[in-house]
Structures are given as C-alpha cells and as structure tokens.
mmCIF file of C-alpha atoms in Angstrom:
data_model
loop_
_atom_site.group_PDB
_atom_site.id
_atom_site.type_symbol
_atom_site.label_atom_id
_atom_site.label_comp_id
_atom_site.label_asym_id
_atom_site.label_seq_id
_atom_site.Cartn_x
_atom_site.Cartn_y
_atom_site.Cartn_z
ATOM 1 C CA UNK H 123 18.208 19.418 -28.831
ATOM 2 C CA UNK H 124 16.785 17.356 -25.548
ATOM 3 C CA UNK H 125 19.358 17.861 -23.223
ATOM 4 C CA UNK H 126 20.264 14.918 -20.616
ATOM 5 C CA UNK H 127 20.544 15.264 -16.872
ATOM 6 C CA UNK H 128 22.772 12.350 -14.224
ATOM 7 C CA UNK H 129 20.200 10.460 -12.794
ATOM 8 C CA UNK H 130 22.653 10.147 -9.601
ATOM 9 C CA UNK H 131 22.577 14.239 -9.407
ATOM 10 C CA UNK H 132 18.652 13.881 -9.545
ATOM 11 C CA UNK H 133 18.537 11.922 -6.434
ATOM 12 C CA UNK H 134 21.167 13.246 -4.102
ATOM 13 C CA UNK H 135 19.219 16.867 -4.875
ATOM 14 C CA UNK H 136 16.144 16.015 -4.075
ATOM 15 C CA UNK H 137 16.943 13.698 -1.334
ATOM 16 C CA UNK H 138 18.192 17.052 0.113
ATOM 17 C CA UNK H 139 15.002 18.737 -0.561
ATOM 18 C CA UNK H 140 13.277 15.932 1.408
ATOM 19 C CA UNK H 141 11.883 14.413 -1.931
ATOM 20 C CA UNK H 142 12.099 10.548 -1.395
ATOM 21 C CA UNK H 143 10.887 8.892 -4.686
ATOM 22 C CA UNK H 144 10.145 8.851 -7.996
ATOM 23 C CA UNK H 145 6.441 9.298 -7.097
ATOM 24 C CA UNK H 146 7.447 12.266 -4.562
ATOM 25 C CA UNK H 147 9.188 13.546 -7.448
ATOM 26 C CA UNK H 148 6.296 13.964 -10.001
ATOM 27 C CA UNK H 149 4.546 15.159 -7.502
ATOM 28 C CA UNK H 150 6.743 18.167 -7.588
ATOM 29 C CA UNK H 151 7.087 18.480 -11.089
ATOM 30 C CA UNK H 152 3.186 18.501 -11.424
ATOM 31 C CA UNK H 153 3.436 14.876 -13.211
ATOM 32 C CA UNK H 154 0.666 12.436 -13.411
ATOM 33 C CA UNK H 155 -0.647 9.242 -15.331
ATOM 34 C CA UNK H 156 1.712 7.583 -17.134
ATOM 35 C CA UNK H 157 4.514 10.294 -16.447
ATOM 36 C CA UNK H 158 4.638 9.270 -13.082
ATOM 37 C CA UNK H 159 5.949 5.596 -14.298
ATOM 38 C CA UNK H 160 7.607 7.325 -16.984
ATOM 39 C CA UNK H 161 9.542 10.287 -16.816
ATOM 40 C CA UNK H 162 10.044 10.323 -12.756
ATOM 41 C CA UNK H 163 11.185 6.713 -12.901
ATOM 42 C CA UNK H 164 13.971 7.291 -15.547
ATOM 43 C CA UNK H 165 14.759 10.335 -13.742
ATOM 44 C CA UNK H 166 14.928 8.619 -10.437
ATOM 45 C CA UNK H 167 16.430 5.218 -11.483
ATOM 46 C CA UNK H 168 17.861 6.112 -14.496
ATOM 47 C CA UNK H 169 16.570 3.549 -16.530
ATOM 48 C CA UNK H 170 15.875 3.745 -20.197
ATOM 49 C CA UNK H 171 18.513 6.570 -20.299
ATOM 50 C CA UNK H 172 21.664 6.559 -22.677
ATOM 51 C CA UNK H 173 24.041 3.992 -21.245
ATOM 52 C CA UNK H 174 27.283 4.170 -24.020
ATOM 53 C CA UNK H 175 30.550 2.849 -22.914
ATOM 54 C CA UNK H 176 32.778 4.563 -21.510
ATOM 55 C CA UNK H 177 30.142 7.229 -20.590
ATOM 56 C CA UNK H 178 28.432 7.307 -16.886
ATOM 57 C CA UNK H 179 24.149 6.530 -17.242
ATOM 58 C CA UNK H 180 22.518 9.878 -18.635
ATOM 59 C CA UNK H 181 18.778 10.655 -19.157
ATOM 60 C CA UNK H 182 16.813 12.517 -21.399
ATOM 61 C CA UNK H 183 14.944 14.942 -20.519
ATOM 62 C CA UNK H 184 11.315 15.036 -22.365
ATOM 63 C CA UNK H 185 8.308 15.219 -20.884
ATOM 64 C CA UNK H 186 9.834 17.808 -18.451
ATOM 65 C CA UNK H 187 11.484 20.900 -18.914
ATOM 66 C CA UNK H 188 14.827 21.550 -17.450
ATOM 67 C CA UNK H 189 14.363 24.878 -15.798
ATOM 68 C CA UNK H 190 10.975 23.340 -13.858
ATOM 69 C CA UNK H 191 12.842 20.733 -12.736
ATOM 70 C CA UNK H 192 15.981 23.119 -11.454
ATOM 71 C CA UNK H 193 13.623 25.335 -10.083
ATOM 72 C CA UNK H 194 12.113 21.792 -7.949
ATOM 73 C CA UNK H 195 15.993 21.436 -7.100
ATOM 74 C CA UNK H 196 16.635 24.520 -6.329
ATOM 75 C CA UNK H 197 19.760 24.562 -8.665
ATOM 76 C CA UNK H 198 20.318 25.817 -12.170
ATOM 77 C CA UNK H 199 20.373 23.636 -15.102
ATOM 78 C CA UNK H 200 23.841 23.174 -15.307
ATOM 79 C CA UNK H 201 24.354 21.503 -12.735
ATOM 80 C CA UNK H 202 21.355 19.203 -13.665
ATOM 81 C CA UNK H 203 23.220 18.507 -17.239
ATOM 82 C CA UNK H 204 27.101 18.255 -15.490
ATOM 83 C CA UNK H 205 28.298 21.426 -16.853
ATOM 84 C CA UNK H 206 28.578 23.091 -13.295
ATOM 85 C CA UNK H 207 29.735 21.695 -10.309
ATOM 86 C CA UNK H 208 26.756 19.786 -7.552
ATOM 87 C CA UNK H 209 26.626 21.908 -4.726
ATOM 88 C CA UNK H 210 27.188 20.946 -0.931
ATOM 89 C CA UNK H 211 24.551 18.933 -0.004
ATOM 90 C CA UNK H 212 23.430 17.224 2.828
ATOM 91 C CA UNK H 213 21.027 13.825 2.500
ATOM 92 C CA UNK H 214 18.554 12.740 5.074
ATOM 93 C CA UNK H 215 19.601 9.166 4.296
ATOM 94 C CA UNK H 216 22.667 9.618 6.541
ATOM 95 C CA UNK H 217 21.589 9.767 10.348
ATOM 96 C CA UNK H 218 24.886 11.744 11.233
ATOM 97 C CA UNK H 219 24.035 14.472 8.477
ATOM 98 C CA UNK H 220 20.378 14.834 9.285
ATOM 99 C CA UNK H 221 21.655 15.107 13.048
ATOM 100 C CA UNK H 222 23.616 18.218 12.294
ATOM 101 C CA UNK H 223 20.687 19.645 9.912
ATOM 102 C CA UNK H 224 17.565 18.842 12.085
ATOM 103 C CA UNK H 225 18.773 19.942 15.523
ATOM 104 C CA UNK H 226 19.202 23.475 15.233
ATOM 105 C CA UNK H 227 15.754 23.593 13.750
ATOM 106 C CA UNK H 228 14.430 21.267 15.780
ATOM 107 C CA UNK H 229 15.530 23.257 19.272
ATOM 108 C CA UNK H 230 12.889 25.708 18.103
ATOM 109 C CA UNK H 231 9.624 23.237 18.100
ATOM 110 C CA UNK H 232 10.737 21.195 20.977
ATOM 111 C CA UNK H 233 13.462 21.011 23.644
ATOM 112 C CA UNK H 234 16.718 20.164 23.732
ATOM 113 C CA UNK H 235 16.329 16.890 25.968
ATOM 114 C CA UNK H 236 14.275 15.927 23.296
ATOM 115 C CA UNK H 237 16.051 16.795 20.181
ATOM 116 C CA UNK H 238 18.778 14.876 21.719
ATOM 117 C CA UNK H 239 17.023 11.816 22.128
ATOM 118 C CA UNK H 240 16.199 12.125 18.289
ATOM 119 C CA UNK H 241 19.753 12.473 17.118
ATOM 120 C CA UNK H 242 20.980 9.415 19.930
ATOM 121 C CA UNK H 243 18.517 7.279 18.066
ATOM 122 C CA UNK H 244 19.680 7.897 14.775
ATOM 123 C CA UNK H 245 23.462 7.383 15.554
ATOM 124 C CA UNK H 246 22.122 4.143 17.238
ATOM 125 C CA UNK H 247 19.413 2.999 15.508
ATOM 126 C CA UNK H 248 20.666 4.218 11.707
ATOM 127 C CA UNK H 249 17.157 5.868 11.006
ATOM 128 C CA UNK H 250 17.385 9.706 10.355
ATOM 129 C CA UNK H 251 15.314 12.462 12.842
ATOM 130 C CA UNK H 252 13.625 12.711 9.718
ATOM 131 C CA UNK H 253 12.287 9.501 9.506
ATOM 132 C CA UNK H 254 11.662 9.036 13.250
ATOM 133 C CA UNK H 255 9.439 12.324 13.820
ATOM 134 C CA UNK H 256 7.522 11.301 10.578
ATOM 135 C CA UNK H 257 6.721 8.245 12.092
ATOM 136 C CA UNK H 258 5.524 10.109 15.818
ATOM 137 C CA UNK H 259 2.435 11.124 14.919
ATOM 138 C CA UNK H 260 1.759 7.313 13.960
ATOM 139 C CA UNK H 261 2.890 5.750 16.849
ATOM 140 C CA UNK H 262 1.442 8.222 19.065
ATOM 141 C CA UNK H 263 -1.458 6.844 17.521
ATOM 142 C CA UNK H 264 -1.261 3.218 18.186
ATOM 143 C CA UNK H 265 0.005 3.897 21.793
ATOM 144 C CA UNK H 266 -3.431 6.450 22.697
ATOM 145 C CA UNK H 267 -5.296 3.785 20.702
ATOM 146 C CA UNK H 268 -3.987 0.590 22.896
ATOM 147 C CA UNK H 269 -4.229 2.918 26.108
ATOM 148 C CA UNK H 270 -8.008 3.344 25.502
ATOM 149 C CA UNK H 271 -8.568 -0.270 24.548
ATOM 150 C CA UNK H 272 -6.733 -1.330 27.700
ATOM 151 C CA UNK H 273 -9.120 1.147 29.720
ATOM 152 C CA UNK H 274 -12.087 -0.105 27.525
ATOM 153 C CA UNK H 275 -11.445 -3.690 28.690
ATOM 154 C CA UNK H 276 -10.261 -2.749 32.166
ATOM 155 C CA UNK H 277 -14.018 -1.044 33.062
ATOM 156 C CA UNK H 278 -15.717 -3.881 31.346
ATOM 157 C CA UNK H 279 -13.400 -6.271 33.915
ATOM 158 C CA UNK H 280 -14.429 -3.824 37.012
ATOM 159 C CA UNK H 281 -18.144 -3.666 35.767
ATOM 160 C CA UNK H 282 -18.458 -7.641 35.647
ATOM 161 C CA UNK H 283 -16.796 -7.762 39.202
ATOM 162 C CA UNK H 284 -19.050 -5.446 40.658
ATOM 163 C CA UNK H 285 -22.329 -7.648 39.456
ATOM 164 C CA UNK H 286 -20.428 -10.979 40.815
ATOM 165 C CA UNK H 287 -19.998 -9.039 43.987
ATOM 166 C CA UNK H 288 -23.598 -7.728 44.381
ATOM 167 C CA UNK H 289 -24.879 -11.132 43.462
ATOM 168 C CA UNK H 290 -22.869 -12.810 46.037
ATOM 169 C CA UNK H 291 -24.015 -9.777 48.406
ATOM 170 C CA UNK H 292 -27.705 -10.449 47.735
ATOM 171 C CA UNK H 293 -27.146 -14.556 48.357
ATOM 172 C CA UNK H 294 -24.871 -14.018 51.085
ATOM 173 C CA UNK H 295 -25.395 -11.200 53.043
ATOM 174 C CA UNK H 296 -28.878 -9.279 52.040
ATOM 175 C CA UNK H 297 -28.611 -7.406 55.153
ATOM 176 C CA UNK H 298 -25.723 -5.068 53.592
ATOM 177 C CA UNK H 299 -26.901 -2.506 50.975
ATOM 178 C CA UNK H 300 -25.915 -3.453 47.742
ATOM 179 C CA UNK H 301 -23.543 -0.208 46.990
ATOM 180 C CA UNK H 302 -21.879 -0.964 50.148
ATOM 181 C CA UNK H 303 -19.902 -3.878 48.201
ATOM 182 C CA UNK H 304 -19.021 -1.609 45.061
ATOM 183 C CA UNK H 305 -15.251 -0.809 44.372
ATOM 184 C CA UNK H 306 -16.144 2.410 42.681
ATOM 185 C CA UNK H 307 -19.253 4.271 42.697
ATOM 186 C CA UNK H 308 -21.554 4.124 40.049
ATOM 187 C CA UNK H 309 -20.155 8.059 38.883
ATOM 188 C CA UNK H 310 -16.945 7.095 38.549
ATOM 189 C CA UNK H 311 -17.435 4.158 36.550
ATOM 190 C CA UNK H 312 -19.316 6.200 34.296
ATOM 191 C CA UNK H 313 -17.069 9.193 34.141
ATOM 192 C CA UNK H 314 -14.399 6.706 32.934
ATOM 193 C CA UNK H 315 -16.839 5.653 29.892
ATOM 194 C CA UNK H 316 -17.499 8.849 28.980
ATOM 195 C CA UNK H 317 -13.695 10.031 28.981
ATOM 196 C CA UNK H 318 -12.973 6.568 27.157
ATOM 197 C CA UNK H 319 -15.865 7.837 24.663
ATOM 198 C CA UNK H 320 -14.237 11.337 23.968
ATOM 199 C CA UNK H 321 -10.873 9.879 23.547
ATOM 200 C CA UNK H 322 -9.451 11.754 26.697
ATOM 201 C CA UNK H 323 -6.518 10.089 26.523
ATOM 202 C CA UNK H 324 -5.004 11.378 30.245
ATOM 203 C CA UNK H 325 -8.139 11.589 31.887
ATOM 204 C CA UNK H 326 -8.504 15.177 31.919
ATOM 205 C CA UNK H 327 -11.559 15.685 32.707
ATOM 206 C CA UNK H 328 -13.605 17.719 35.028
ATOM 207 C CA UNK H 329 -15.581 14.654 35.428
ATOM 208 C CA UNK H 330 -13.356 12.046 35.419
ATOM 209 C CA UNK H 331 -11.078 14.615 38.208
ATOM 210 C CA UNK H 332 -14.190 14.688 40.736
ATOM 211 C CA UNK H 333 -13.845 11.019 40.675
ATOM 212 C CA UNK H 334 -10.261 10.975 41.709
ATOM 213 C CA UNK H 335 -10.719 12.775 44.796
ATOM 214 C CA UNK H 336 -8.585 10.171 46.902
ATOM 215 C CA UNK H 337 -6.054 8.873 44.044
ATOM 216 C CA UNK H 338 -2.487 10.600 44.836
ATOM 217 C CA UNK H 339 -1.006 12.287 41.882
ATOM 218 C CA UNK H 340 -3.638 11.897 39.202
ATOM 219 C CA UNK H 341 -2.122 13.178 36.535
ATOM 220 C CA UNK H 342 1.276 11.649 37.148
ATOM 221 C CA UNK H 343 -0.505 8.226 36.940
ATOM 222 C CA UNK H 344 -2.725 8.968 33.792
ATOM 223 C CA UNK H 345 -3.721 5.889 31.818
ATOM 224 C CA UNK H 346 -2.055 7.351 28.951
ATOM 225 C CA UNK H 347 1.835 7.470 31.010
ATOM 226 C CA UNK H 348 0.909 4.169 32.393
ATOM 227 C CA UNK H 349 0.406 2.634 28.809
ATOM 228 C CA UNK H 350 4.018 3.670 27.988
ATOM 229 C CA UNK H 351 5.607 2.688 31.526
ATOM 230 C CA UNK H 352 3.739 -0.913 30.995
ATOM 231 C CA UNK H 353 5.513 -0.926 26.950
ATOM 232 C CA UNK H 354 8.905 0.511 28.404
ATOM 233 C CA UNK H 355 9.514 -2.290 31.542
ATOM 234 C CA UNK H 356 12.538 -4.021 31.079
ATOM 235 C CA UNK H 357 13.535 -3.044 27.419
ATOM 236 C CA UNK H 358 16.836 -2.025 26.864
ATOM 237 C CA UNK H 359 18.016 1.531 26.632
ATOM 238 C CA UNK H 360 14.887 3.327 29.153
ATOM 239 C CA UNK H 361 15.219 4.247 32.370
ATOM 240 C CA UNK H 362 12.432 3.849 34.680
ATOM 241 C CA UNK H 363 11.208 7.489 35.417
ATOM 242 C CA UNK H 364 9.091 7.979 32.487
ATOM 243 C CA UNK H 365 7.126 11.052 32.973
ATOM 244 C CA UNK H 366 4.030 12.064 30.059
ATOM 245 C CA UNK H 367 1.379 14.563 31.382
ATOM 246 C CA UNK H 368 -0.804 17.099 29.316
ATOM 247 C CA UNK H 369 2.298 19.830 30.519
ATOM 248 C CA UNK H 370 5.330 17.958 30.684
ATOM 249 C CA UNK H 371 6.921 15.280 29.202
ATOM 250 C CA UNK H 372 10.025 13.902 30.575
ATOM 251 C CA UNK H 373 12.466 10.432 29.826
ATOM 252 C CA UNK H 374 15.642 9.060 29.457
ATOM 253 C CA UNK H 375 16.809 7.033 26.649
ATOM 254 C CA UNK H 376 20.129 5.277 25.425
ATOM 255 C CA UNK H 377 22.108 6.475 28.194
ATOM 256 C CA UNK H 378 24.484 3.714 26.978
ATOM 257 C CA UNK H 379 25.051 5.535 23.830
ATOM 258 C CA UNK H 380 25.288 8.460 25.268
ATOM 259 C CA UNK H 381 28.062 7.267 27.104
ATOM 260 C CA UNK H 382 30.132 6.050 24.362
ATOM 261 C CA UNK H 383 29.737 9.528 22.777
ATOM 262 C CA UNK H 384 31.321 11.163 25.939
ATOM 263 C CA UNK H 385 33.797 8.581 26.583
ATOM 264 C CA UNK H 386 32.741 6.962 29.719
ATOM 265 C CA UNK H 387 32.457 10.636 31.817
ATOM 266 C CA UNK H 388 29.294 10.076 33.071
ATOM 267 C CA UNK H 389 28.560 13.926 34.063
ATOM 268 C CA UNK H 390 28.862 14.617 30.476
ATOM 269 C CA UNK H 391 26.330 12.185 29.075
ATOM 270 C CA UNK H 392 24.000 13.168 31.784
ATOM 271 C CA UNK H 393 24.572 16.759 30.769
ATOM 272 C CA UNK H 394 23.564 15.320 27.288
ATOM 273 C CA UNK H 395 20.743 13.344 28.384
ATOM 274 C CA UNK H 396 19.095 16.213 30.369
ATOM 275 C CA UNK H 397 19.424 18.619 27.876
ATOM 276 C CA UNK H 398 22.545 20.467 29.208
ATOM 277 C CA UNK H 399 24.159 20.035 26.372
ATOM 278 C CA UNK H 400 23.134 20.331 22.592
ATOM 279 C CA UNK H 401 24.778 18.116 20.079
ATOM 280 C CA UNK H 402 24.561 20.430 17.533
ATOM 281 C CA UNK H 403 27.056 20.560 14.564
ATOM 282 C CA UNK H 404 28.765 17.381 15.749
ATOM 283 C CA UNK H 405 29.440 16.544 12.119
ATOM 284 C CA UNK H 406 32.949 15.353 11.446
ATOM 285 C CA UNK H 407 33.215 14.407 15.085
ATOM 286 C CA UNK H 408 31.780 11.195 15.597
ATOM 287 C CA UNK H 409 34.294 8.815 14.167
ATOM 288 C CA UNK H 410 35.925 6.835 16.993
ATOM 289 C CA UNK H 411 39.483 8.736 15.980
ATOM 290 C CA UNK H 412 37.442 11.522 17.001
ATOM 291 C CA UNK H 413 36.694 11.021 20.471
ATOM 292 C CA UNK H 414 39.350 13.588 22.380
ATOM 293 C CA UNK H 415 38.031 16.026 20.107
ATOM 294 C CA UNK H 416 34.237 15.380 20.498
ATOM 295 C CA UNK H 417 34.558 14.911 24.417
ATOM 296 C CA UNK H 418 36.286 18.658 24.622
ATOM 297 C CA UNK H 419 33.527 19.778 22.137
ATOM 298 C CA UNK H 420 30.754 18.639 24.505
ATOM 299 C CA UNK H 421 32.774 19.490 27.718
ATOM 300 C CA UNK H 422 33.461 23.117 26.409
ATOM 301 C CA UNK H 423 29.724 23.286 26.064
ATOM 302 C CA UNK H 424 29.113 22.159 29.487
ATOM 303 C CA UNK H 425 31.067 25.050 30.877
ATOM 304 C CA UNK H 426 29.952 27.472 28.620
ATOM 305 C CA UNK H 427 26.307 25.905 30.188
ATOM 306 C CA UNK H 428 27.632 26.371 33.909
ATOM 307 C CA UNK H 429 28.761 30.079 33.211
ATOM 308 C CA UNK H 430 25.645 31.104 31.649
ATOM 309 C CA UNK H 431 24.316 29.487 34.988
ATOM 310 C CA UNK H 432 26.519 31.112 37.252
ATOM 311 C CA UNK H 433 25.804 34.607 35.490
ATOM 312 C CA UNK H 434 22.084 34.306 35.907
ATOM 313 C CA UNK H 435 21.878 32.553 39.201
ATOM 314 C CA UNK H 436 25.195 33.627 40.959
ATOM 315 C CA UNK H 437 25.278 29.921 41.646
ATOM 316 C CA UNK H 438 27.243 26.980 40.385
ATOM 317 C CA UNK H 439 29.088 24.714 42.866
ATOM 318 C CA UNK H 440 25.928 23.196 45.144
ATOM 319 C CA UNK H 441 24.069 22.489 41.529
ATOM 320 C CA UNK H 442 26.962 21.208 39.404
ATOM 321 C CA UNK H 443 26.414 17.735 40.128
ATOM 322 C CA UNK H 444 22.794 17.246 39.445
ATOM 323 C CA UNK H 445 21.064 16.434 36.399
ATOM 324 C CA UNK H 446 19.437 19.795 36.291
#
C-alpha cells in the first residue's frame, strides 16, 4: 500500500534542515528530470495529493521511498505519515528562531560584535542570519568590484590630469622639468595599476606600500574601507567609525534597535553593540511584555562580563564605562 505523508510536515522539516524548495528537496532525495516537477513539487506544495473532506491535504508517496526521505529529515517515518508526533523544530524563516540557533554557532567563526549585528538585523530587518550571511559573500563582491572600478576610473582621472598639466608646463613654462609638475610619480601611478590588475582590494602591496611613504595611516584609509565609508554616509542606522583592514574589522550598526532591546539604558546596548554582551538564547524574550525580563537577562550578562573582567584584570571601576 503507498503510504501518504502531510505536505505541511514536509516543509517545516526540511526548512529546519536548511532545505528551502522543492528543487532543494530533490536534490536531497537524489531526484531529477521530471521528478523534480513531480514528486518534490507535490511533496513541497502538496498539490495533486488526496484532498477528501473533512480530511487535512495528504500526499502519496511514489516515486520516493519513505525511509530515504526520513532519513533526508532526519525523522522516522511516522512522523512523516502522522502516526507519531513532529518533533521540536526550529525554522530559519523566523528571524527570532534563527537568532537563537545561529549565534551560538556563529560565536565560533566570527565574533561576538559581529554575530550581534547579524541577529539586530534580523529582528529589524525580518531576514534570518541565515539569509543575510548567504548573501555576504555576494555583496562583498559587488562592494570589492565597485571599489576597483572607482580606483580604475580615479587613475585614469589622475593620468589625464597629469598630461593637461605637462602640456600646459611645456606651453607655459618649458624652463621647469616636466616631472616637476606631476602629482604622483610615474611608480606610483603604476603600482596602483598593477594592484588594480591583481584585484588587491586594500592595497596591500609591497609595491603599492613603497608608494605610500608619506600617506598617514595607509591601511586605515584603504580604497576598499573608503568604498564602504563613501556607501555608509548619511544612511540610517551606521555610525561613522567604520573600520575594514586586512586584520580588523570594526562597525556599529542599529544602535537604535539596540536600544529598544535594552530599554533605553544606553550602557547596555553599547555593551551589546561592542560585543560585551551575547544575545544568545533570547528566545521567548523579545515580545514587548517581555522587556523587564530581557533587560535583567542582558544586564545579568553584563555583570557576569565585568566579573570575569575583574577576575582576570583585578580591574573594573576606571573601565566600566567604556565601550571596551
């Protein structure tokens, strides 16, 4: 007998899984051709299935076999077919959720300043971490690929100068050598197109270093942070100290929302912003009729923070008040 699965089951499993549609799905299940429209579909959509009155959509399962698919799921059949109960599951589609399953994961791969940011975006924005650190390694993309279009066009601009100027210096004033009116020396222009050329998108070079030799803080004014600082001025939600180097990468964002989470205490949501304090396992907490109890989650944190400090340091009072 073909047994029949809820479609509705289907979806909030794999969701959990990190399986986002039909096509994901048959993936999985090792589908392809006309399964893909067939079989995935009606077990994503639950179309085509039996829809009887009085009885909630069901699908058949054919061109699959039951255990393959629990084993995708990481259940057991019955709770594919309704005869056990679904398990506790958490879907990326809910920013909150994914918050609370991402972090703790996340604090491994990058800091907590930054997983922090994540999860403030999705509680403001409605798009999961999920979602938004699928989509870095595109925009990271388009901003190095603007940054080295802007410094393609900008040495093109400072190359056409320099022949108006030696032209004028020729007509003008042929006593002067002609390098004597150049901006930049012929090295560093060059140094520039070759680091353009290999895609070096902070100027890291050797090459393009030697040519720096009176620019203050070189690598805190790469082309590559400068791109971002030009992108960031005046939107909402950024401060202004935007720091991006090849060893450290520094910002503030939605301080605003951060302040709504803490209530208004400002030394809290810096604490938050800076990395202070995780927001971890907020879940359940971050309903507005759950604001005393949030703001004595996060400042219990914050203490818990301090005496760590104080136990390593000996120290607490002088640094308490700075966004450390």
């Amino acid at each position: 007998m073909t047994q029949t699965v809820d479609p509705s089951r289907i979806r909030d499993l794999a969701r959990a899984k990190g399986i986002k549609s039909a096509k994901d799905l048959a993936r999985r299940l090792g589908l392809g051709g006309g399964e893909v429209g067939g079989t995935a579909n009606r077990l994503w959509s639950g179309k085509s299935g039996d829809t009887r009155s009085g009885h909630k959509t069901r699908v058949k399962l054919r061109a699959v076999k039951p255990e393959k698919l629990a084993a995708v799921l990481g259940v057991e059949v019955a709770v594919l077919t309704g005869e056990a109960p679904m398990p506790k599951v958490q879907s990326n589609d809910s920013p909150e959720d994914d918050m609370v399953l991402r972090l703790t994961t996340l604090k491994a791969v990058v800091n907590t300043q930054a997983a922090n940011a994540l999860a403030l975006n999705a509680i403001r924005y409605r798009v999961s971490m999920t979602t938004q650190i699928e989509l870095a390694a595109l925009l990271f993309h388009i901003l190095a690929q603007r940054s080295l279009k802007h410094r393609r066009e900008a040495l093109t601009e400072i190359r056409e100068t320099h022949d108006r100027l030696n032209a004028i210096g020729r007509e003008r004033a042929p006593h002067l050598p002609t390098p004597a009116l150049r901006m930049l020396s012929d090295e560093a222009l060059e140094a520039e197109n070759n680091s353009i050329k290999a895609e070096d998108i902070f100027a890291n070079s050797d090459e393009v270093y030697e040519a720096q030799e009176f620019v203050d803080d070189p690598e805190g004014h790469n082309p590559f942070v400068e791109e971002v600082r030009r992108l960031a001025a005046g939107l909402p939600g950024i401060d202004d100290e935007i720091v991006i180097t090849p060893r450290e990468v520094s910002y503030t964002i939605s301080r605003d929302r951060a302040l709504e989470l803490c209530a208004g205490d400002k030394q809290l949501a810096d604490a938050v912003l800076d990395g202070r304090v995780h927001l971890t396992g907020l879940r359940g907490l971050l309903g507005a009729d759950k604001t005393a109890e949030r703001v004595a989650e996060l400042r219990r944190r914050l203490d818990a923070y301090w005496a760590e400090f104080e136990k390593r340091f000996g120290l607490r009072k002088h640094f308490e008040d700075l966004p450390i």
